[in-house]
mmCIF file of C-alpha atoms and ligand atoms in Angstrom:
data_model
loop_
_atom_site.group_PDB
_atom_site.id
_atom_site.type_symbol
_atom_site.label_atom_id
_atom_site.label_comp_id
_atom_site.label_asym_id
_atom_site.label_seq_id
_atom_site.Cartn_x
_atom_site.Cartn_y
_atom_site.Cartn_z
ATOM 1 C CA MET W 1 -0.023 0.019 -0.043
ATOM 2 C CA ALA W 2 1.482 3.351 -0.878
ATOM 3 C CA ASP W 3 0.540 6.696 0.313
ATOM 4 C CA TYR W 4 -0.454 7.846 -3.203
ATOM 5 C CA LEU W 5 -3.188 6.801 -5.655
ATOM 6 C CA ILE W 6 -3.471 7.896 -9.407
ATOM 7 C CA THR W 7 -6.207 7.605 -11.694
ATOM 8 C CA GLY W 8 -5.978 8.325 -15.339
ATOM 9 C CA CYS W 9 -2.308 7.201 -15.198
ATOM 10 C CA ASN W 10 -1.990 6.720 -19.176
ATOM 11 C CA GLY W 11 -2.953 10.324 -19.947
ATOM 12 C CA GLN W 12 -0.743 13.439 -20.388
ATOM 13 C CA LEU W 13 -0.759 14.445 -16.828
ATOM 14 C CA GLY W 14 -1.219 11.081 -14.945
ATOM 15 C CA THR W 15 1.949 9.923 -16.902
ATOM 16 C CA GLU W 16 3.964 13.128 -15.993
ATOM 17 C CA LEU W 17 2.989 12.801 -12.629
ATOM 18 C CA CYS W 18 3.987 9.039 -12.488
ATOM 19 C CA HIS W 19 7.488 10.090 -13.779
ATOM 20 C CA LEU W 20 7.860 12.908 -11.392
ATOM 21 C CA LEU W 21 7.126 10.309 -8.149
ATOM 22 C CA ASP W 22 9.618 7.836 -9.842
ATOM 23 C CA GLU W 23 12.159 10.393 -9.805
ATOM 24 C CA GLN W 24 11.618 11.465 -6.315
ATOM 25 C CA GLY W 25 11.704 7.951 -5.228
ATOM 26 C CA ILE W 26 7.956 8.337 -3.905
ATOM 27 C CA ALA W 27 6.023 5.417 -3.874
ATOM 28 C CA TYR W 28 2.451 5.021 -5.224
ATOM 29 C CA THR W 29 -0.137 3.108 -7.095
ATOM 30 C CA ALA W 30 -1.552 4.087 -10.681
ATOM 31 C CA PHE W 31 -4.461 2.982 -12.340
ATOM 32 C CA ASP W 32 -5.443 3.313 -16.134
ATOM 33 C CA SER W 33 -8.734 2.914 -17.381
ATOM 34 C CA GLN W 34 -8.576 -0.551 -17.397
ATOM 35 C CA GLY W 35 -7.522 -1.087 -14.014
ATOM 36 C CA MET W 36 -9.884 1.374 -12.713
ATOM 37 C CA ASP W 37 -12.564 2.559 -14.640
ATOM 38 C CA ILE W 38 -13.775 5.540 -12.527
ATOM 39 C CA THR W 39 -17.576 5.075 -14.019
ATOM 40 C CA ASP W 40 -17.717 1.437 -12.441
ATOM 41 C CA ARG W 41 -18.528 2.700 -8.926
ATOM 42 C CA ASP W 42 -18.152 -0.911 -7.506
ATOM 43 C CA GLN W 43 -14.767 -1.151 -9.060
ATOM 44 C CA VAL W 44 -13.663 2.595 -7.889
ATOM 45 C CA MET W 45 -14.768 1.378 -4.168
ATOM 46 C CA LYS W 46 -12.945 -1.985 -4.170
ATOM 47 C CA VAL W 47 -9.880 -0.653 -5.441
ATOM 48 C CA ILE W 48 -9.481 2.587 -3.404
ATOM 49 C CA THR W 49 -10.764 0.646 -0.209
ATOM 50 C CA GLN W 50 -7.955 -2.086 -0.650
ATOM 51 C CA GLU W 51 -5.290 0.611 -1.444
ATOM 52 C CA LYS W 52 -6.368 2.913 1.016
ATOM 53 C CA PRO W 53 -4.201 5.647 -0.008
ATOM 54 C CA GLN W 54 -3.658 8.999 2.039
ATOM 55 C CA VAL W 55 -3.867 11.216 -1.089
ATOM 56 C CA ILE W 56 -5.741 10.493 -4.495
ATOM 57 C CA PHE W 57 -4.474 12.586 -7.612
ATOM 58 C CA HIS W 58 -7.320 12.307 -9.924
ATOM 59 C CA CYS W 59 -5.952 12.549 -13.481
ATOM 60 C CA ALA W 60 -8.714 10.665 -15.478
ATOM 61 C CA ALA W 61 -10.935 12.640 -17.334
ATOM 62 C CA PHE W 62 -12.920 12.531 -20.750
ATOM 63 C CA THR W 63 -11.058 15.401 -22.595
ATOM 64 C CA ALA W 64 -12.674 15.257 -25.895
ATOM 65 C CA VAL W 65 -14.303 18.837 -26.028
ATOM 66 C CA ASP W 66 -15.845 18.952 -29.534
ATOM 67 C CA ALA W 67 -16.931 15.337 -29.269
ATOM 68 C CA ALA W 68 -18.598 16.027 -25.755
ATOM 69 C CA GLU W 69 -20.830 18.369 -27.592
ATOM 70 C CA ASP W 70 -23.012 15.551 -29.608
ATOM 71 C CA GLU W 71 -21.780 11.856 -29.787
ATOM 72 C CA LYS W 72 -19.730 11.841 -26.583
ATOM 73 C CA ARG W 73 -22.121 14.006 -24.610
ATOM 74 C CA ASP W 74 -23.304 11.143 -22.148
ATOM 75 C CA LEU W 75 -19.680 9.623 -21.922
ATOM 76 C CA ASN W 76 -18.264 13.258 -20.894
ATOM 77 C CA TRP W 77 -20.998 13.519 -18.135
ATOM 78 C CA GLN W 78 -20.425 9.823 -17.164
ATOM 79 C CA VAL W 79 -16.631 10.151 -16.536
ATOM 80 C CA ASN W 80 -16.114 13.918 -15.643
ATOM 81 C CA VAL W 81 -19.099 14.081 -13.187
ATOM 82 C CA ASP W 82 -20.393 10.643 -12.162
ATOM 83 C CA GLY W 83 -16.751 9.197 -12.361
ATOM 84 C CA THR W 84 -15.523 12.138 -10.262
ATOM 85 C CA GLN W 85 -18.032 11.820 -7.890
ATOM 86 C CA ASN W 86 -17.232 7.906 -7.374
ATOM 87 C CA VAL W 87 -13.627 8.868 -6.733
ATOM 88 C CA ALA W 88 -14.684 11.593 -4.252
ATOM 89 C CA ASP W 89 -16.918 9.145 -2.350
ATOM 90 C CA ALA W 90 -14.505 6.433 -2.278
ATOM 91 C CA ALA W 91 -11.681 9.183 -0.916
ATOM 92 C CA LYS W 92 -14.269 9.989 1.674
ATOM 93 C CA LYS W 93 -14.664 6.251 2.710
ATOM 94 C CA VAL W 94 -11.049 5.903 3.283
ATOM 95 C CA GLY W 95 -10.118 9.361 4.583
ATOM 96 C CA ALA W 96 -8.069 10.642 1.452
ATOM 97 C CA LYS W 97 -7.164 13.862 0.215
ATOM 98 C CA LEU W 98 -8.194 14.480 -3.064
ATOM 99 C CA VAL W 99 -6.454 16.483 -5.907
ATOM 100 C CA TYR W 100 -8.881 16.946 -8.744
ATOM 101 C CA ILE W 101 -8.213 18.756 -12.002
ATOM 102 C CA SER W 102 -10.441 21.396 -13.680
ATOM 103 C CA THR W 103 -10.377 23.847 -16.468
ATOM 104 C CA ASP W 104 -10.751 27.175 -17.531
ATOM 105 C CA TYR W 105 -13.780 26.342 -19.784
ATOM 106 C CA VAL W 106 -15.532 26.809 -16.227
ATOM 107 C CA PHE W 107 -15.302 30.608 -17.456
ATOM 108 C CA ASP W 108 -17.152 32.239 -20.498
ATOM 109 C CA GLY W 109 -13.953 33.957 -21.385
ATOM 110 C CA THR W 110 -15.638 37.444 -21.639
ATOM 111 C CA ASN W 111 -13.527 38.762 -18.852
ATOM 112 C CA GLN W 112 -10.896 41.076 -20.134
ATOM 113 C CA GLY W 113 -8.938 40.675 -16.893
ATOM 114 C CA GLU W 114 -7.758 37.665 -14.978
ATOM 115 C CA TYR W 115 -10.253 35.186 -13.421
ATOM 116 C CA GLN W 116 -9.809 35.116 -9.673
ATOM 117 C CA VAL W 117 -10.459 31.660 -7.925
ATOM 118 C CA ASP W 118 -13.687 32.842 -6.766
ATOM 119 C CA ALA W 119 -14.899 34.658 -9.843
ATOM 120 C CA PRO W 120 -18.803 33.672 -11.162
ATOM 121 C CA THR W 121 -18.281 30.475 -13.515
ATOM 122 C CA ASN W 122 -20.344 30.393 -16.680
ATOM 123 C CA PRO W 123 -19.417 27.238 -18.961
ATOM 124 C CA LYS W 124 -20.337 27.587 -22.373
ATOM 125 C CA ASN W 125 -19.598 23.946 -23.553
ATOM 126 C CA GLU W 126 -20.181 20.537 -22.565
ATOM 127 C CA TYR W 127 -16.970 19.727 -21.378
ATOM 128 C CA GLY W 128 -16.821 22.888 -19.147
ATOM 129 C CA LYS W 129 -20.391 22.299 -17.812
ATOM 130 C CA ALA W 130 -19.334 18.745 -16.924
ATOM 131 C CA LYS W 131 -15.853 19.680 -15.166
ATOM 132 C CA LEU W 132 -17.746 22.250 -13.146
ATOM 133 C CA ALA W 133 -20.340 19.734 -12.091
ATOM 134 C CA GLY W 134 -17.244 17.547 -11.081
ATOM 135 C CA GLU W 135 -15.874 20.554 -8.978
ATOM 136 C CA GLN W 136 -19.322 20.632 -7.252
ATOM 137 C CA ALA W 137 -19.383 16.921 -6.627
ATOM 138 C CA VAL W 138 -15.903 17.278 -4.779
ATOM 139 C CA GLU W 139 -16.765 20.451 -3.041
ATOM 140 C CA ASN W 140 -20.351 18.622 -1.769
ATOM 141 C CA THR W 141 -18.511 15.352 -0.688
ATOM 142 C CA LEU W 142 -15.129 16.391 0.950
ATOM 143 C CA THR W 143 -13.580 19.144 2.939
ATOM 144 C CA ASP W 144 -9.793 17.578 2.352
ATOM 145 C CA TYR W 145 -9.558 18.517 -1.424
ATOM 146 C CA TYR W 146 -7.459 20.607 -3.734
ATOM 147 C CA ILE W 147 -9.146 21.673 -7.039
ATOM 148 C CA ILE W 148 -6.769 22.876 -9.624
ATOM 149 C CA ARG W 149 -8.134 24.760 -12.667
ATOM 150 C CA THR W 150 -5.696 24.457 -15.496
ATOM 151 C CA SER W 151 -5.628 25.416 -19.263
ATOM 152 C CA TRP W 152 -3.981 24.482 -22.651
ATOM 153 C CA VAL W 153 -2.005 21.466 -21.183
ATOM 154 C CA PHE W 154 0.976 20.185 -23.093
ATOM 155 C CA GLY W 155 3.393 17.484 -22.196
ATOM 156 C CA GLN W 156 5.365 14.742 -23.539
ATOM 157 C CA TYR W 157 3.451 12.071 -22.886
ATOM 158 C CA GLY W 158 0.177 12.803 -25.306
ATOM 159 C CA HIS W 159 -1.720 14.753 -27.998
ATOM 160 C CA ASN W 160 -1.539 18.454 -27.651
ATOM 161 C CA PHE W 161 -1.315 21.563 -29.565
ATOM 162 C CA VAL W 162 2.559 21.563 -29.328
ATOM 163 C CA PHE W 163 3.094 18.309 -30.967
ATOM 164 C CA THR W 164 0.175 18.919 -33.516
ATOM 165 C CA MET W 165 1.966 22.262 -34.484
ATOM 166 C CA LEU W 166 5.558 20.439 -34.896
ATOM 167 C CA LYS W 167 3.585 17.888 -36.875
ATOM 168 C CA LEU W 168 2.080 20.250 -39.271
ATOM 169 C CA ALA W 169 5.329 21.940 -39.800
ATOM 170 C CA GLU W 170 6.828 18.896 -41.214
ATOM 171 C CA THR W 171 4.024 19.020 -43.954
ATOM 172 C CA TYR W 172 3.119 22.565 -44.596
ATOM 173 C CA ASP W 173 5.491 25.718 -45.263
ATOM 174 C CA LYS W 174 2.348 27.899 -44.229
ATOM 175 C CA LEU W 175 0.088 27.398 -41.175
ATOM 176 C CA THR W 176 -2.778 29.743 -39.851
ATOM 177 C CA VAL W 177 -3.729 29.938 -36.103
ATOM 178 C CA VAL W 178 -6.249 31.445 -33.984
ATOM 179 C CA ASP W 179 -5.181 34.737 -32.672
ATOM 180 C CA ASP W 180 -8.127 36.110 -30.638
ATOM 181 C CA GLN W 181 -8.453 33.428 -27.897
ATOM 182 C CA VAL W 182 -6.053 34.253 -25.397
ATOM 183 C CA GLY W 183 -5.028 32.022 -22.563
ATOM 184 C CA ARG W 184 -2.184 30.416 -20.332
ATOM 185 C CA PRO W 185 -0.257 27.497 -21.447
ATOM 186 C CA THR W 186 0.574 24.831 -19.113
ATOM 187 C CA TRP W 187 3.405 22.259 -18.935
ATOM 188 C CA THR W 188 2.442 19.054 -17.429
ATOM 189 C CA ARG W 189 5.820 19.074 -15.569
ATOM 190 C CA THR W 190 4.787 22.348 -13.917
ATOM 191 C CA LEU W 191 1.299 21.139 -12.818
ATOM 192 C CA ALA W 192 2.440 17.668 -11.591
ATOM 193 C CA GLU W 193 5.151 19.612 -9.287
ATOM 194 C CA PHE W 194 2.433 21.950 -7.899
ATOM 195 C CA MET W 195 -0.042 19.139 -7.199
ATOM 196 C CA LEU W 196 2.893 17.428 -5.207
ATOM 197 C CA HIS W 197 3.849 20.812 -3.550
ATOM 198 C CA LEU W 198 0.249 21.316 -2.358
ATOM 199 C CA VAL W 199 0.238 18.027 -0.598
ATOM 200 C CA GLN W 200 3.739 17.983 0.473
ATOM 201 C CA THR W 201 3.222 21.561 2.198
ATOM 202 C CA ASN W 202 -0.021 20.975 3.533
ATOM 203 C CA ALA W 203 -1.262 23.873 1.879
ATOM 204 C CA PRO W 204 -4.675 25.072 2.830
ATOM 205 C CA PHE W 205 -7.440 23.130 1.046
ATOM 206 C CA GLY W 206 -9.675 24.599 -1.485
ATOM 207 C CA MET W 207 -9.610 26.021 -5.095
ATOM 208 C CA TYR W 208 -6.628 26.832 -7.075
ATOM 209 C CA GLN W 209 -5.300 27.886 -10.323
ATOM 210 C CA LEU W 210 -2.535 26.890 -12.092
ATOM 211 C CA SER W 211 -0.714 27.535 -15.654
ATOM 212 C CA ASN W 212 2.361 28.680 -16.777
ATOM 213 C CA ASP W 213 2.849 32.380 -16.206
ATOM 214 C CA GLY W 214 2.423 35.162 -18.778
ATOM 215 C CA ASP W 215 -0.373 34.782 -21.277
ATOM 216 C CA CYS W 216 -0.862 34.383 -25.140
ATOM 217 C CA SER W 217 -2.936 33.791 -27.943
ATOM 218 C CA TRP W 218 -2.878 30.550 -29.796
ATOM 219 C CA PHE W 219 -1.261 32.420 -32.868
ATOM 220 C CA LYS W 220 1.609 33.608 -30.432
ATOM 221 C CA PHE W 221 1.748 30.112 -28.621
ATOM 222 C CA ALA W 222 2.308 28.568 -32.348
ATOM 223 C CA SER W 223 4.852 31.119 -33.244
ATOM 224 C CA GLU W 224 7.234 30.650 -30.315
ATOM 225 C CA ILE W 225 6.795 26.526 -30.799
ATOM 226 C CA LEU W 226 7.995 27.279 -34.416
ATOM 227 C CA LYS W 227 10.220 30.184 -34.093
ATOM 228 C CA ASP W 228 13.357 27.905 -35.192
ATOM 229 C CA HIS W 229 11.190 26.023 -37.887
ATOM 230 C CA ASP W 230 10.980 27.531 -41.584
ATOM 231 C CA VAL W 231 7.286 27.837 -41.664
ATOM 232 C CA ASP W 232 5.064 30.866 -41.976
ATOM 233 C CA VAL W 233 2.543 31.206 -38.998
ATOM 234 C CA GLN W 234 -0.070 33.639 -39.962
ATOM 235 C CA PRO W 235 -3.159 34.737 -37.539
ATOM 236 C CA VAL W 236 -6.560 33.973 -38.376
ATOM 237 C CA THR W 237 -10.040 34.971 -36.257
ATOM 238 C CA SER W 238 -12.317 32.299 -34.588
ATOM 239 C CA GLU W 239 -14.393 32.812 -37.103
ATOM 240 C CA GLN W 240 -12.073 31.635 -39.818
ATOM 241 C CA TYR W 241 -11.413 28.506 -37.894
ATOM 242 C CA PRO W 242 -14.985 27.334 -36.692
ATOM 243 C CA GLN W 243 -15.098 24.726 -33.947
ATOM 244 C CA LYS W 244 -17.688 22.635 -32.609
ATOM 245 C CA ALA W 245 -17.529 23.623 -29.010
ATOM 246 C CA TYR W 246 -17.483 26.988 -27.704
ATOM 247 C CA ARG W 247 -13.899 28.364 -26.804
ATOM 248 C CA PRO W 248 -13.565 31.310 -24.217
ATOM 249 C CA ARG W 249 -11.895 34.168 -25.780
ATOM 250 C CA HIS W 250 -10.104 35.363 -22.844
ATOM 251 C CA SER W 251 -9.369 32.502 -20.212
ATOM 252 C CA VAL W 252 -6.634 33.896 -18.134
ATOM 253 C CA MET W 253 -6.784 32.758 -14.588
ATOM 254 C CA SER W 254 -5.097 34.465 -11.836
ATOM 255 C CA LEU W 255 -2.061 32.546 -10.516
ATOM 256 C CA GLU W 256 -1.716 34.759 -7.149
ATOM 257 C CA LYS W 257 -3.201 32.077 -4.803
ATOM 258 C CA ALA W 258 -0.740 29.160 -6.176
ATOM 259 C CA LYS W 259 2.094 31.834 -5.980
ATOM 260 C CA ALA W 260 1.200 32.400 -2.379
ATOM 261 C CA THR W 261 1.829 28.907 -1.075
ATOM 262 C CA GLY W 262 5.438 29.507 -2.263
ATOM 263 C CA PHE W 263 5.235 27.710 -5.558
ATOM 264 C CA THR W 264 7.542 29.293 -8.199
ATOM 265 C CA ILE W 265 5.922 29.160 -11.618
ATOM 266 C CA PRO W 266 7.975 29.261 -14.639
ATOM 267 C CA THR W 267 6.814 31.320 -17.795
ATOM 268 C CA TRP W 268 4.913 29.569 -20.537
ATOM 269 C CA GLN W 269 8.163 30.599 -22.777
ATOM 270 C CA GLU W 270 10.662 28.943 -20.309
ATOM 271 C CA ALA W 271 8.393 25.789 -19.901
ATOM 272 C CA LEU W 272 7.894 25.239 -23.687
ATOM 273 C CA GLN W 273 11.755 25.709 -24.214
ATOM 274 C CA GLN W 274 12.355 23.042 -21.622
ATOM 275 C CA PHE W 275 9.690 20.936 -22.937
ATOM 276 C CA LEU W 276 11.083 21.314 -26.453
ATOM 277 C CA ALA W 277 14.733 20.536 -25.287
ATOM 278 C CA ASP W 278 13.464 17.211 -23.477
ATOM 279 C CA VAL W 279 11.589 15.786 -26.333
ATOM 280 C CA THR W 280 14.150 16.588 -28.985
ATOM 281 C CA GLU W 281 17.391 15.415 -27.105
HETATM 282 N N1 NAP Y 1 -5.495 18.750 -22.053
HETATM 283 C C1 NAP Y 1 -5.779 19.939 -21.605
HETATM 284 O O1 NAP Y 1 -5.600 20.930 -22.384
HETATM 285 C C2 NAP Y 1 -6.396 20.155 -20.321
HETATM 286 C C3 NAP Y 1 -6.751 21.604 -20.014
HETATM 287 C C4 NAP Y 1 -7.642 22.001 -19.032
HETATM 288 C C5 NAP Y 1 -7.913 20.973 -17.886
HETATM 289 N N2 NAP Y 1 -7.378 19.874 -18.288
HETATM 290 C C6 NAP Y 1 -7.905 18.511 -17.364
HETATM 291 O O2 NAP Y 1 -6.515 18.256 -16.912
HETATM 292 C C7 NAP Y 1 -6.519 16.669 -16.545
HETATM 293 C C8 NAP Y 1 -5.594 15.923 -17.147
HETATM 294 O O3 NAP Y 1 -5.931 16.002 -18.572
HETATM 295 P P1 NAP Y 1 -4.929 15.440 -19.505
HETATM 296 O O4 NAP Y 1 -4.446 16.230 -20.559
HETATM 297 O O5 NAP Y 1 -3.933 14.669 -18.946
HETATM 298 O O6 NAP Y 1 -5.764 14.248 -20.486
HETATM 299 P P2 NAP Y 1 -5.714 13.188 -21.312
HETATM 300 O O7 NAP Y 1 -4.279 12.965 -21.781
HETATM 301 O O8 NAP Y 1 -6.859 12.807 -22.253
HETATM 302 O O9 NAP Y 1 -5.878 11.841 -20.221
HETATM 303 C C9 NAP Y 1 -7.070 11.586 -19.493
HETATM 304 C C10 NAP Y 1 -6.960 10.034 -18.910
HETATM 305 O O10 NAP Y 1 -8.068 9.805 -18.340
HETATM 306 C C11 NAP Y 1 -8.350 8.451 -18.602
HETATM 307 N N3 NAP Y 1 -9.782 8.165 -18.500
HETATM 308 C C12 NAP Y 1 -10.840 8.317 -19.595
HETATM 309 N N4 NAP Y 1 -11.962 7.598 -19.184
HETATM 310 C C13 NAP Y 1 -11.535 7.130 -18.035
HETATM 311 C C14 NAP Y 1 -12.369 6.239 -17.169
HETATM 312 N N5 NAP Y 1 -13.724 5.923 -17.447
HETATM 313 N N6 NAP Y 1 -11.718 5.731 -16.185
HETATM 314 C C15 NAP Y 1 -10.446 5.816 -15.998
HETATM 315 N N7 NAP Y 1 -9.547 6.488 -16.758
HETATM 316 C C16 NAP Y 1 -10.357 7.163 -17.611
HETATM 317 C C17 NAP Y 1 -7.970 8.193 -19.915
HETATM 318 O O11 NAP Y 1 -7.687 6.843 -20.400
HETATM 319 P P3 NAP Y 1 -7.893 6.200 -21.646
HETATM 320 O O12 NAP Y 1 -6.953 6.778 -22.569
HETATM 321 O O13 NAP Y 1 -7.567 4.648 -21.290
HETATM 322 O O14 NAP Y 1 -9.428 6.068 -22.158
HETATM 323 C C18 NAP Y 1 -6.536 8.976 -19.947
HETATM 324 O O15 NAP Y 1 -5.526 8.147 -19.854
HETATM 325 C C19 NAP Y 1 -8.069 16.521 -16.700
HETATM 326 O O16 NAP Y 1 -8.554 16.477 -15.572
HETATM 327 C C20 NAP Y 1 -8.387 17.445 -17.638
HETATM 328 O O17 NAP Y 1 -9.893 17.624 -17.588
HETATM 329 C C21 NAP Y 1 -6.873 19.330 -19.491
#
């Protein structure tokens, strides 16, 4: 039995967290969707009561934002809401602290400033609605929890915008990228370190927001990713690049509460540089 348990350990964040704990010599048990399908309440209860972790890092989620609008609408809800409720109930049963990851999509993106942790939510797409309901499941079930909202996640172990841009640049010499959606990219490494930091420092329970520091549009992010590539990156509007699910225009979340815990947050440019060095070495 280990103190830490990870759900969704094959995802971008779950895999990063496993590597971080391995590096630090910290014991944990990790479950993918085969080992513990979070929508299977009996399985969740059985596994978590057997393992009796002190902390559950809940990284499992349904993350296909556009599919959540129609053909995967039910699955989005089953995983992100019912699944999270199952994990929260099991955490309560064994007295474990729960770390739940949420999203900037709980906001509508109409605020031109930074969203504070207690800003009113107003999700506009199905994924954001389900992740918010997941937050509420955690808040209504437990007292010992950390909810961490994050955004624009990229890491070594999955599909993400950085890999998509690098791949497209192999084939095309000109790319168009949306320039009127502004947010904060997040390297899985920074997020995994913050998750561990919260529990290791016994930070106050509650809601946090964590991304890399600074902000940018997708166009600016793409330009930085491809600055050493021979490709012409051009800005376009959201209207010129329609997507099924609504995307917030300005979802920059305040990092002040995270910084107040003593955690140092690299800028997104620093994080990207380190990530690119890691994947190209
Ligand atoms: N990616 C982003 O840009 C982004 C932005 C904001 C917030 N977030 C949040 O950050 C967290 C981590 O996201 P991520 O990027 O690491 O996502 P990811 O790469 O899509 O990983 C999610 C993992 O959840 C697992 N999963 C799905 N359904 C499951 C089920 N029923 N039971 C158990 N596991 C299940 C998946 O396993 P299978 O592959 O086996 O299905 C997958 O390994 C999530 O809470 C997400 O909502 C992500």
